[in-house]
mmCIF file of C-alpha atoms and ligand atoms in Angstrom:
data_model
loop_
_atom_site.group_PDB
_atom_site.id
_atom_site.type_symbol
_atom_site.label_atom_id
_atom_site.label_comp_id
_atom_site.label_asym_id
_atom_site.label_seq_id
_atom_site.Cartn_x
_atom_site.Cartn_y
_atom_site.Cartn_z
ATOM 1 C CA MET Q 25 33.033 -64.106 102.220
ATOM 2 C CA HIS Q 26 32.475 -64.682 98.491
ATOM 3 C CA GLU Q 27 33.943 -61.260 97.660
ATOM 4 C CA LEU Q 28 37.384 -62.848 98.002
ATOM 5 C CA GLY Q 29 36.802 -65.218 95.065
ATOM 6 C CA ILE Q 30 35.415 -62.358 93.006
ATOM 7 C CA ALA Q 31 38.444 -60.184 93.857
ATOM 8 C CA ARG Q 32 40.769 -62.958 92.680
ATOM 9 C CA ASP Q 33 38.848 -63.373 89.413
ATOM 10 C CA ILE Q 34 38.975 -59.621 88.751
ATOM 11 C CA LEU Q 35 42.712 -59.631 89.383
ATOM 12 C CA ASP Q 36 43.295 -62.606 87.059
ATOM 13 C CA ILE Q 37 41.315 -61.063 84.211
ATOM 14 C CA ALA Q 38 42.894 -57.605 84.663
ATOM 15 C CA VAL Q 39 46.458 -58.933 84.857
ATOM 16 C CA ALA Q 40 45.976 -61.209 81.831
ATOM 17 C CA GLU Q 41 44.646 -58.254 79.842
ATOM 18 C CA ALA Q 42 47.473 -55.927 80.949
ATOM 19 C CA GLU Q 43 50.006 -58.552 79.981
ATOM 20 C CA LYS Q 44 48.628 -58.536 76.436
ATOM 21 C CA HIS Q 45 49.583 -54.856 76.442
ATOM 22 C CA GLY Q 46 53.140 -55.298 77.640
ATOM 23 C CA GLY Q 47 52.536 -55.936 81.321
ATOM 24 C CA CYS Q 48 52.329 -52.295 82.353
ATOM 25 C CA ARG Q 49 51.053 -51.170 85.764
ATOM 26 C CA ILE Q 50 47.284 -51.256 86.198
ATOM 27 C CA THR Q 51 46.053 -48.023 87.776
ATOM 28 C CA ARG Q 52 42.290 -48.521 87.692
ATOM 29 C CA VAL Q 53 39.731 -51.247 87.122
ATOM 30 C CA ASP Q 54 36.143 -50.404 86.226
ATOM 31 C CA LEU Q 55 33.453 -52.838 87.267
ATOM 32 C CA GLU Q 56 29.714 -53.108 86.963
ATOM 33 C CA VAL Q 57 28.051 -54.862 89.870
ATOM 34 C CA GLY Q 58 24.348 -55.587 90.082
ATOM 35 C CA VAL Q 59 22.648 -54.780 93.382
ATOM 36 C CA LEU Q 60 21.322 -58.359 93.585
ATOM 37 C CA ARG Q 61 24.811 -59.858 93.680
ATOM 38 C CA GLY Q 62 25.062 -59.327 97.416
ATOM 39 C CA VAL Q 63 28.481 -57.766 96.918
ATOM 40 C CA VAL Q 64 29.512 -55.124 99.437
ATOM 41 C CA PRO Q 65 31.562 -52.662 97.339
ATOM 42 C CA GLU Q 66 33.840 -51.599 100.244
ATOM 43 C CA ASN Q 67 34.632 -55.225 101.068
ATOM 44 C CA LEU Q 68 35.365 -56.026 97.454
ATOM 45 C CA ALA Q 69 37.635 -52.982 97.080
ATOM 46 C CA PHE Q 70 39.471 -53.897 100.285
ATOM 47 C CA LEU Q 71 39.958 -57.526 99.276
ATOM 48 C CA PHE Q 72 41.021 -56.538 95.765
ATOM 49 C CA GLY Q 73 43.681 -54.255 97.274
ATOM 50 C CA HIS Q 74 44.831 -57.184 99.346
ATOM 51 C CA VAL Q 75 45.052 -59.794 96.564
ATOM 52 C CA ALA Q 76 46.643 -57.241 94.203
ATOM 53 C CA MET Q 77 49.595 -56.694 96.520
ATOM 54 C CA GLY Q 78 52.856 -57.643 94.838
ATOM 55 C CA THR Q 79 51.239 -57.771 91.376
ATOM 56 C CA ILE Q 80 51.133 -55.215 88.545
ATOM 57 C CA ALA Q 81 47.724 -54.187 89.910
ATOM 58 C CA GLU Q 82 49.042 -53.165 93.316
ATOM 59 C CA GLY Q 83 47.489 -49.848 94.325
ATOM 60 C CA ALA Q 84 44.985 -49.870 91.438
ATOM 61 C CA ARG Q 85 41.660 -48.184 92.136
ATOM 62 C CA LEU Q 86 38.613 -50.405 91.850
ATOM 63 C CA ALA Q 87 35.783 -48.232 90.520
ATOM 64 C CA ILE Q 88 32.423 -49.921 91.058
ATOM 65 C CA GLU Q 89 29.327 -48.853 89.198
ATOM 66 C CA GLU Q 90 26.109 -50.278 90.658
ATOM 67 C CA GLN Q 91 23.533 -51.697 88.292
ATOM 68 C CA PRO Q 92 20.000 -51.367 89.679
ATOM 69 C CA ALA Q 93 17.485 -54.197 89.539
ATOM 70 C CA ARG Q 94 14.211 -54.002 87.684
ATOM 71 C CA VAL Q 95 11.093 -55.629 88.959
ATOM 72 C CA ALA Q 96 8.503 -56.783 86.458
ATOM 73 C CA CYS Q 97 5.182 -56.389 88.221
ATOM 74 C CA GLU Q 98 2.047 -57.929 86.744
ATOM 75 C CA ALA Q 99 0.103 -54.811 87.700
ATOM 76 C CA CYS Q 100 2.604 -51.953 87.292
ATOM 77 C CA GLY Q 101 4.983 -53.182 84.610
ATOM 78 C CA PRO Q 102 8.712 -52.527 85.048
ATOM 79 C CA VAL Q 103 9.719 -50.804 88.314
ATOM 80 C CA GLU Q 104 13.293 -50.023 89.391
ATOM 81 C CA ALA Q 105 14.478 -51.581 92.665
ATOM 82 C CA ARG Q 106 17.416 -50.516 94.807
ATOM 83 C CA GLY Q 107 18.172 -53.973 96.081
ATOM 84 C CA PHE Q 108 16.718 -57.372 96.576
ATOM 85 C CA THR Q 109 12.979 -57.045 96.915
ATOM 86 C CA ILE Q 110 10.293 -59.552 97.627
ATOM 87 C CA ALA Q 111 7.426 -57.378 96.495
ATOM 88 C CA CYS Q 112 6.720 -54.678 93.958
ATOM 89 C CA PRO Q 113 8.172 -51.387 95.322
ATOM 90 C CA ALA Q 114 5.177 -49.535 93.837
ATOM 91 C CA CYS Q 115 2.115 -51.622 94.743
ATOM 92 C CA GLY Q 116 3.437 -54.227 97.180
ATOM 93 C CA SER Q 117 2.317 -57.241 95.128
ATOM 94 C CA PRO Q 118 4.472 -60.346 95.705
ATOM 95 C CA ALA Q 119 3.744 -61.526 92.149
ATOM 96 C CA VAL Q 120 6.918 -60.025 90.778
ATOM 97 C CA LYS Q 121 9.802 -61.226 88.729
ATOM 98 C CA VAL Q 122 13.143 -59.565 89.327
ATOM 99 C CA GLU Q 123 15.094 -58.873 86.160
ATOM 100 C CA GLY Q 124 18.536 -57.378 85.800
ATOM 101 C CA GLY Q 125 20.594 -56.285 88.765
ATOM 102 C CA ASP Q 126 22.733 -59.409 88.530
ATOM 103 C CA ALA Q 127 25.625 -58.068 86.448
ATOM 104 C CA LEU Q 128 29.148 -58.823 87.566
ATOM 105 C CA ARG Q 129 31.243 -57.443 84.777
ATOM 106 C CA ILE Q 130 34.703 -56.023 84.372
ATOM 107 C CA LEU Q 131 34.284 -53.099 81.988
ATOM 108 C CA SER Q 132 37.809 -51.833 81.434
ATOM 109 C CA ILE Q 133 41.215 -51.321 82.974
ATOM 110 C CA ASP Q 134 43.509 -48.334 82.890
ATOM 111 C CA ILE Q 135 47.162 -49.116 82.377
ATOM 112 C CA ASP Q 136 49.991 -46.667 82.737
ATOM 113 C CA ASP Q 137 52.355 -47.222 79.849
ATOM 114 C CA SER Q 138 54.669 -44.466 81.082
ATOM 115 C CA LEU Q 139 55.647 -46.544 84.124
ATOM 116 C CA PRO Q 140 58.003 -49.477 83.742
ATOM 117 C CA ALA Q 141 56.420 -52.893 84.202
ATOM 118 C CA ARG Q 142 56.933 -54.126 87.748
ATOM 119 C CA GLU Q 143 57.989 -57.572 88.724
ATOM 120 C CA ALA Q 144 54.915 -59.567 89.672
ATOM 121 C CA MET V 10 45.590 -45.906 78.423
ATOM 122 C CA LYS V 11 42.150 -47.419 78.830
ATOM 123 C CA VAL V 12 41.642 -50.994 77.699
ATOM 124 C CA ASP V 13 38.035 -52.112 77.190
ATOM 125 C CA ILE V 14 37.323 -55.614 78.415
ATOM 126 C CA GLU V 15 33.545 -55.987 78.900
ATOM 127 C CA ARG V 16 33.806 -59.434 80.372
ATOM 128 C CA GLN V 17 31.502 -61.207 82.748
ATOM 129 C CA ILE V 18 33.215 -62.303 85.962
ATOM 130 C CA GLN V 19 32.180 -65.725 87.149
ATOM 131 C CA GLN V 20 30.010 -66.132 84.105
ATOM 132 C CA SER V 21 31.350 -69.587 84.556
ATOM 133 C CA ALA V 22 28.991 -70.119 87.530
ATOM 134 C CA GLU V 23 25.934 -70.030 85.273
ATOM 135 C CA GLU V 24 27.791 -71.803 82.470
ATOM 136 C CA THR V 25 28.969 -74.585 84.729
ATOM 137 C CA ALA V 26 25.498 -74.933 86.250
ATOM 138 C CA GLY V 27 24.209 -75.369 82.701
ATOM 139 C CA LYS V 28 26.734 -78.150 82.100
ATOM 140 C CA ILE V 29 25.622 -79.875 85.290
ATOM 141 C CA ARG V 30 21.972 -79.551 84.235
ATOM 142 C CA ASP V 31 22.761 -81.104 80.826
ATOM 143 C CA LEU V 32 24.742 -83.931 82.391
ATOM 144 C CA LEU V 33 21.951 -84.738 84.866
ATOM 145 C CA ALA V 34 19.355 -84.630 82.084
ATOM 146 C CA ALA V 35 21.383 -86.992 79.889
ATOM 147 C CA ARG V 36 21.869 -89.469 82.744
ATOM 148 C CA LYS V 37 18.311 -89.091 84.079
ATOM 149 C CA VAL V 38 19.320 -87.995 87.556
ATOM 150 C CA PHE V 39 17.071 -85.791 89.708
ATOM 151 C CA ALA V 40 19.192 -83.428 91.814
ATOM 152 C CA VAL V 41 18.182 -81.741 95.062
ATOM 153 C CA ASN V 42 20.210 -78.789 96.381
ATOM 154 C CA LEU V 43 19.687 -78.827 100.154
ATOM 155 C CA ILE V 44 20.390 -75.530 101.918
ATOM 156 C CA SER V 45 20.105 -74.469 105.573
ATOM 157 C CA SER V 46 21.979 -72.826 108.422
ATOM 158 C CA PRO V 47 24.619 -75.002 110.120
ATOM 159 C CA GLY V 48 22.979 -77.796 112.080
ATOM 160 C CA SER V 49 19.348 -77.466 110.932
ATOM 161 C CA GLY V 50 19.288 -81.164 110.096
ATOM 162 C CA LYS V 51 20.337 -81.475 106.446
ATOM 163 C CA THR V 52 22.424 -84.626 106.855
ATOM 164 C CA THR V 53 19.729 -86.141 109.078
ATOM 165 C CA LEU V 54 17.093 -85.510 106.380
ATOM 166 C CA ILE V 55 19.288 -87.178 103.761
ATOM 167 C CA GLU V 56 19.818 -90.165 106.060
ATOM 168 C CA SER V 57 16.031 -90.485 106.489
ATOM 169 C CA ALA V 58 15.565 -90.273 102.727
ATOM 170 C CA ILE V 59 18.107 -93.011 102.040
ATOM 171 C CA GLU V 60 16.366 -95.392 104.435
ATOM 172 C CA ALA V 61 12.815 -94.515 103.352
ATOM 173 C CA LEU V 62 13.544 -94.746 99.620
ATOM 174 C CA ARG V 63 15.674 -97.892 99.772
ATOM 175 C CA GLY V 64 14.557 -100.236 96.973
ATOM 176 C CA LYS V 65 12.543 -97.441 95.314
ATOM 177 C CA LYS V 66 15.093 -94.822 94.284
ATOM 178 C CA ARG V 67 18.846 -95.188 94.016
ATOM 179 C CA VAL V 68 20.140 -92.316 96.135
ATOM 180 C CA SER V 69 23.632 -90.789 95.862
ATOM 181 C CA VAL V 70 24.965 -87.895 97.874
ATOM 182 C CA VAL V 71 27.482 -85.083 97.430
ATOM 183 C CA GLU V 72 28.399 -83.499 100.760
ATOM 184 C CA GLY V 73 29.652 -79.910 100.846
ATOM 185 C CA ASP V 74 31.496 -78.691 103.920
ATOM 186 C CA ILE V 75 34.211 -76.127 104.566
ATOM 187 C CA GLU V 76 36.352 -78.865 106.174
ATOM 188 C CA THR V 77 36.209 -82.570 107.183
ATOM 189 C CA ASP V 78 34.413 -85.595 105.772
ATOM 190 C CA ILE V 79 32.317 -86.143 108.887
ATOM 191 C CA ASP V 80 29.024 -85.883 107.001
ATOM 192 C CA ALA V 81 30.213 -88.160 104.165
ATOM 193 C CA ALA V 82 31.211 -90.750 106.767
ATOM 194 C CA ARG V 83 27.677 -90.606 108.218
ATOM 195 C CA ILE V 84 26.163 -91.136 104.765
ATOM 196 C CA ARG V 85 28.628 -93.920 103.852
ATOM 197 C CA LYS V 86 27.296 -96.002 106.754
ATOM 198 C CA HIS V 87 24.000 -96.221 104.890
ATOM 199 C CA GLY V 88 25.739 -97.979 101.997
ATOM 200 C CA VAL V 89 25.109 -95.435 99.242
ATOM 201 C CA GLN V 90 27.511 -93.610 96.955
ATOM 202 C CA VAL V 91 28.833 -90.431 98.529
ATOM 203 C CA HIS V 92 31.506 -87.901 97.661
ATOM 204 C CA GLN V 93 32.724 -85.176 100.004
ATOM 205 C CA ILE V 94 33.628 -81.696 98.752
ATOM 206 C CA ASN V 95 35.719 -79.457 101.004
ATOM 207 C CA THR V 96 35.167 -75.873 99.957
ATOM 208 C CA ARG V 97 37.925 -74.442 102.253
ATOM 209 C CA SER V 98 37.401 -70.683 102.092
ATOM 210 C CA SER V 99 34.158 -70.793 100.126
ATOM 211 C CA CYS V 100 30.888 -70.418 102.039
ATOM 212 C CA HIS V 101 28.884 -72.374 99.449
ATOM 213 C CA VAL V 102 29.320 -75.234 96.985
ATOM 214 C CA PRO V 103 30.462 -73.605 93.728
ATOM 215 C CA PRO V 104 29.237 -75.317 90.553
ATOM 216 C CA PHE V 105 32.728 -76.181 89.308
ATOM 217 C CA LEU V 106 33.376 -78.237 92.457
ATOM 218 C CA LEU V 107 30.042 -80.029 92.068
ATOM 219 C CA LEU V 108 30.813 -80.796 88.425
ATOM 220 C CA SER V 109 34.116 -82.422 89.320
ATOM 221 C CA ALA V 110 32.509 -84.248 92.277
ATOM 222 C CA LEU V 111 30.091 -85.862 89.818
ATOM 223 C CA ASP V 112 33.080 -87.674 88.268
ATOM 224 C CA HIS V 113 33.172 -89.699 91.481
ATOM 225 C CA ILE V 114 29.512 -90.725 91.379
ATOM 226 C CA ASP V 115 28.159 -93.414 89.067
ATOM 227 C CA LEU V 116 25.270 -91.404 87.629
ATOM 228 C CA ASP V 117 23.904 -94.382 85.694
ATOM 229 C CA ALA V 118 23.360 -96.037 89.068
ATOM 230 C CA THR V 119 21.679 -92.941 90.525
ATOM 231 C CA ASP V 120 18.063 -91.758 90.370
ATOM 232 C CA LEU V 121 18.132 -89.153 93.120
ATOM 233 C CA LEU V 122 21.160 -87.027 93.948
ATOM 234 C CA PHE V 123 21.250 -84.989 97.138
ATOM 235 C CA VAL V 124 23.739 -82.133 97.238
ATOM 236 C CA GLU V 125 24.159 -80.971 100.832
ATOM 237 C CA ASN V 126 25.326 -77.379 100.596
ATOM 238 C CA VAL V 127 27.603 -75.679 103.134
ATOM 239 C CA GLY V 128 25.630 -74.650 106.234
ATOM 240 C CA ASN V 129 24.744 -71.051 105.352
ATOM 241 C CA LEU V 130 21.465 -69.295 104.524
ATOM 242 C CA VAL V 131 23.053 -66.518 102.492
ATOM 243 C CA CYS V 132 25.593 -67.346 99.787
ATOM 244 C CA PRO V 133 24.266 -70.735 98.574
ATOM 245 C CA ALA V 134 21.041 -68.947 97.617
ATOM 246 C CA GLU V 135 22.894 -66.929 94.983
ATOM 247 C CA VAL V 136 24.644 -69.839 93.351
ATOM 248 C CA PRO V 137 22.913 -72.048 90.776
ATOM 249 C CA LEU V 138 24.017 -75.684 90.785
ATOM 250 C CA GLY V 139 21.911 -76.915 87.869
ATOM 251 C CA GLU V 140 19.611 -78.599 90.384
ATOM 252 C CA ASP V 141 16.060 -79.769 89.668
ATOM 253 C CA LEU V 142 14.794 -78.890 93.114
ATOM 254 C CA ARG V 143 15.989 -76.478 95.762
ATOM 255 C CA VAL V 144 15.032 -77.314 99.331
ATOM 256 C CA VAL V 145 15.642 -75.000 102.266
ATOM 257 C CA ALA V 146 15.469 -76.428 105.788
ATOM 258 C CA LEU V 147 14.791 -74.296 108.853
ATOM 259 C CA SER V 148 14.759 -75.766 112.342
ATOM 260 C CA VAL V 149 12.292 -74.530 114.936
ATOM 261 C CA ALA V 150 15.225 -73.573 117.171
ATOM 262 C CA GLU V 151 16.314 -70.869 114.734
ATOM 263 C CA GLY V 152 13.427 -68.444 115.166
ATOM 264 C CA ASP V 153 10.367 -67.768 113.060
ATOM 265 C CA GLU V 154 11.531 -64.503 111.481
ATOM 266 C CA LYS V 155 14.161 -66.103 109.226
ATOM 267 C CA PRO V 156 12.270 -65.804 105.900
ATOM 268 C CA LEU V 157 12.137 -62.046 106.469
ATOM 269 C CA LYS V 158 15.821 -61.773 107.373
ATOM 270 C CA TYR V 159 17.182 -64.079 104.644
ATOM 271 C CA PRO V 160 14.579 -63.685 101.893
ATOM 272 C CA LEU V 161 16.619 -64.799 98.885
ATOM 273 C CA VAL V 162 16.985 -68.424 99.916
ATOM 274 C CA PHE V 163 13.255 -68.659 100.682
ATOM 275 C CA LYS V 164 12.368 -66.915 97.434
ATOM 276 C CA THR V 165 14.499 -69.267 95.322
ATOM 277 C CA SER V 166 13.539 -72.545 97.010
ATOM 278 C CA ASP V 167 10.835 -74.893 95.775
ATOM 279 C CA ILE V 168 10.303 -76.530 99.146
ATOM 280 C CA LEU V 169 10.663 -75.316 102.739
ATOM 281 C CA VAL V 170 11.121 -78.026 105.353
ATOM 282 C CA ILE V 171 10.569 -76.920 108.938
ATOM 283 C CA THR V 172 12.712 -79.371 110.947
ATOM 284 C CA LYS V 173 12.967 -80.491 114.585
ATOM 285 C CA THR V 174 9.251 -79.963 115.274
ATOM 286 C CA ASP V 175 9.671 -82.260 118.319
ATOM 287 C CA LEU V 176 11.360 -79.225 119.944
ATOM 288 C CA LEU V 177 8.311 -76.964 119.529
ATOM 289 C CA PRO V 178 7.265 -77.238 123.199
ATOM 290 C CA TYR V 179 10.641 -75.846 124.265
ATOM 291 C CA VAL V 180 11.145 -72.924 121.880
ATOM 292 C CA LYS V 181 9.295 -69.786 120.907
ATOM 293 C CA PHE V 182 8.450 -70.553 117.299
ATOM 294 C CA ASP V 183 5.185 -69.988 115.498
ATOM 295 C CA PRO V 184 5.004 -72.250 112.406
ATOM 296 C CA GLY V 185 2.125 -70.141 111.076
ATOM 297 C CA ARG V 186 4.303 -67.054 111.145
ATOM 298 C CA VAL V 187 7.092 -68.791 109.207
ATOM 299 C CA LYS V 188 4.687 -70.131 106.621
ATOM 300 C CA ALA V 189 3.128 -66.700 106.092
ATOM 301 C CA ALA V 190 6.560 -65.063 105.812
ATOM 302 C CA ALA V 191 7.832 -67.724 103.406
ATOM 303 C CA ARG V 192 4.708 -67.447 101.228
ATOM 304 C CA ALA V 193 5.023 -63.662 101.203
ATOM 305 C CA VAL V 194 8.430 -63.948 99.535
ATOM 306 C CA ASN V 195 7.539 -67.036 97.494
ATOM 307 C CA PRO V 196 3.839 -67.691 96.896
ATOM 308 C CA ARG V 197 4.507 -71.054 95.199
ATOM 309 C CA VAL V 198 6.725 -72.590 97.946
ATOM 310 C CA GLU V 199 5.613 -75.988 99.277
ATOM 311 C CA ILE V 200 6.010 -76.393 103.032
ATOM 312 C CA PHE V 201 6.535 -79.533 105.124
ATOM 313 C CA GLU V 202 6.961 -79.852 108.895
ATOM 314 C CA VAL V 203 9.096 -82.761 110.054
ATOM 315 C CA SER V 204 10.828 -84.276 113.026
ATOM 316 C CA ALA V 205 13.586 -86.823 112.604
ATOM 317 C CA VAL V 206 13.147 -87.801 116.259
ATOM 318 C CA THR V 207 9.434 -88.702 116.164
ATOM 319 C CA GLY V 208 9.362 -89.341 112.396
ATOM 320 C CA SER V 209 6.415 -86.994 112.068
ATOM 321 C CA GLY V 210 5.968 -85.489 108.586
ATOM 322 C CA ILE V 211 9.006 -87.224 107.107
ATOM 323 C CA SER V 212 7.017 -89.584 104.898
ATOM 324 C CA SER V 213 4.887 -86.881 103.275
ATOM 325 C CA PHE V 214 8.021 -84.859 102.501
ATOM 326 C CA LEU V 215 9.786 -87.880 101.017
ATOM 327 C CA GLU V 216 6.731 -89.000 99.040
ATOM 328 C CA ARG V 217 6.759 -85.582 97.381
ATOM 329 C CA ILE V 218 10.483 -85.884 96.587
ATOM 330 C CA GLU V 219 9.894 -89.366 95.181
ATOM 331 C CA GLU V 220 7.040 -88.120 93.023
ATOM 332 C CA LEU V 221 9.050 -85.186 91.630
ATOM 333 C CA CYS V 222 12.049 -87.440 91.046
ATOM 334 C CA GLY V 223 9.859 -89.978 89.243
ATOM 335 C CA ARG V 224 8.661 -87.335 86.792
ATOM 336 C CA LYS V 225 12.228 -86.959 85.555
ATOM 337 C CA THR V 226 13.721 -90.406 85.987
ATOM 338 C CA GLY V 227 10.639 -92.552 85.395
HETATM 339 N N1 GTP O 25 15.551 -82.772 118.276
HETATM 340 C C1 GTP O 25 15.903 -82.962 117.018
HETATM 341 N N2 GTP O 25 17.196 -82.945 116.671
HETATM 342 C C2 GTP O 25 17.520 -83.140 115.381
HETATM 343 C C3 GTP O 25 16.542 -83.386 114.370
HETATM 344 N N3 GTP O 25 17.176 -83.531 113.190
HETATM 345 C C4 GTP O 25 18.485 -83.379 113.430
HETATM 346 N N4 GTP O 25 18.703 -83.164 114.745
HETATM 347 C C5 GTP O 25 20.000 -82.977 115.436
HETATM 348 O O1 GTP O 25 20.538 -81.721 115.027
HETATM 349 C C6 GTP O 25 21.961 -81.813 114.965
HETATM 350 C C7 GTP O 25 22.431 -81.365 113.587
HETATM 351 O O2 GTP O 25 21.908 -82.238 112.615
HETATM 352 P P1 GTP O 25 22.616 -82.455 111.204
HETATM 353 O O3 GTP O 25 21.776 -83.373 110.405
HETATM 354 O O4 GTP O 25 24.050 -82.830 111.403
HETATM 355 O O5 GTP O 25 22.556 -80.984 110.651
HETATM 356 P P2 GTP O 25 23.233 -80.385 109.320
HETATM 357 O O6 GTP O 25 22.294 -79.348 108.802
HETATM 358 O O7 GTP O 25 23.609 -81.462 108.382
HETATM 359 O O8 GTP O 25 24.535 -79.680 109.911
HETATM 360 P P3 GTP O 25 25.809 -79.077 109.092
HETATM 361 O O9 GTP O 25 26.126 -80.042 108.007
HETATM 362 O O10 GTP O 25 26.869 -78.965 110.117
HETATM 363 O O11 GTP O 25 25.358 -77.738 108.584
HETATM 364 C C8 GTP O 25 22.313 -83.260 115.283
HETATM 365 O O12 GTP O 25 22.682 -83.325 116.621
HETATM 366 C C9 GTP O 25 21.035 -83.985 114.994
HETATM 367 O O13 GTP O 25 20.904 -85.162 115.742
HETATM 368 C C10 GTP O 25 15.167 -83.418 114.784
HETATM 369 O O14 GTP O 25 14.241 -83.625 113.997
HETATM 370 N N5 GTP O 25 14.912 -83.191 116.105
HETATM 371 MG MG1 MG O 26 25.465 -81.854 107.515
HETATM 372 ZN ZN1 ZN O 27 3.258 -53.405 91.244
#
């Protein structure tokens, strides 16, 4: 359910940025999402499409790049993890600290300055 | 044209949690973020705490629910400060709502603040509230495999309270299995088993809360 709030925040940031550049249509938004955020990319893309309707971001593609998590294991050192993990993926030790994998960042937007700005 | 932004979304969650932490430190308030599935007995635990700690710790409560002030009304009957948050579409208490709720609580007249999160084992686990202590409650009626199915909340909690132990004769629930599963995800978790009906275990849980609270508030 929390993807909806995230979708709204992405839209707000993207629209504010596009408006600084003349309010042109947004065609693409690039995001980095850590695997530990519990965000389902398809849900986020769907909800973004929904909240973007009737705005200058209507129809924009949400391109999501997943950031892996790293597990710092006392025995093995840093090990990459594909999702939330409770133990070291290499040796199984529970004495791990999960680092990274919690990004939730809007990287860039693509705006089409050849199209006229649409009424929001 | 590509426009670089490189901006954190909801960075404000961590930032706002930091503001809450600073505020609670300045006013010497010990805050407990209480998380469980709907109906595991969060409000009941808070009610027990208010009665048991009366005269020892000044307790205030922030209640988080999607809708209604039913839980706040229950707490109000015990004569302590309480503020209800309605999160509407949000499945957890977001830090910005807690920060504004704290405007309604006299923090100088508070030693121990309970924040009852929205009944949900998933999303509240991801959201920092600037709390001093995170407590997850799990009732024996919910099944003993929950720490394996919802590991994040068990991993990030300081204390696990197994509630409704009076129902153990009627349900298939192995406390040993839950404890092992919880310790597998979180070796340092402290575990208490309580029943609000018989009162069993409540005092040792609350003595621990009182002790931890005392370390911060004196
Ligand atoms: N048998 C038994 N019932 C309990 C116990 N503690 C709470 N209950 C009952 O469980 C139900 C839910 O308790 P609440 O305290 O409202 O649970 P909650 O977690 O605050 O619920 P939400 O706020 O809706 O998520 C109530 O009917 C309580 O009376 C207990 O120790 N034993
Ligand atoms: Mg409740
Ligand atoms: Zn390892």
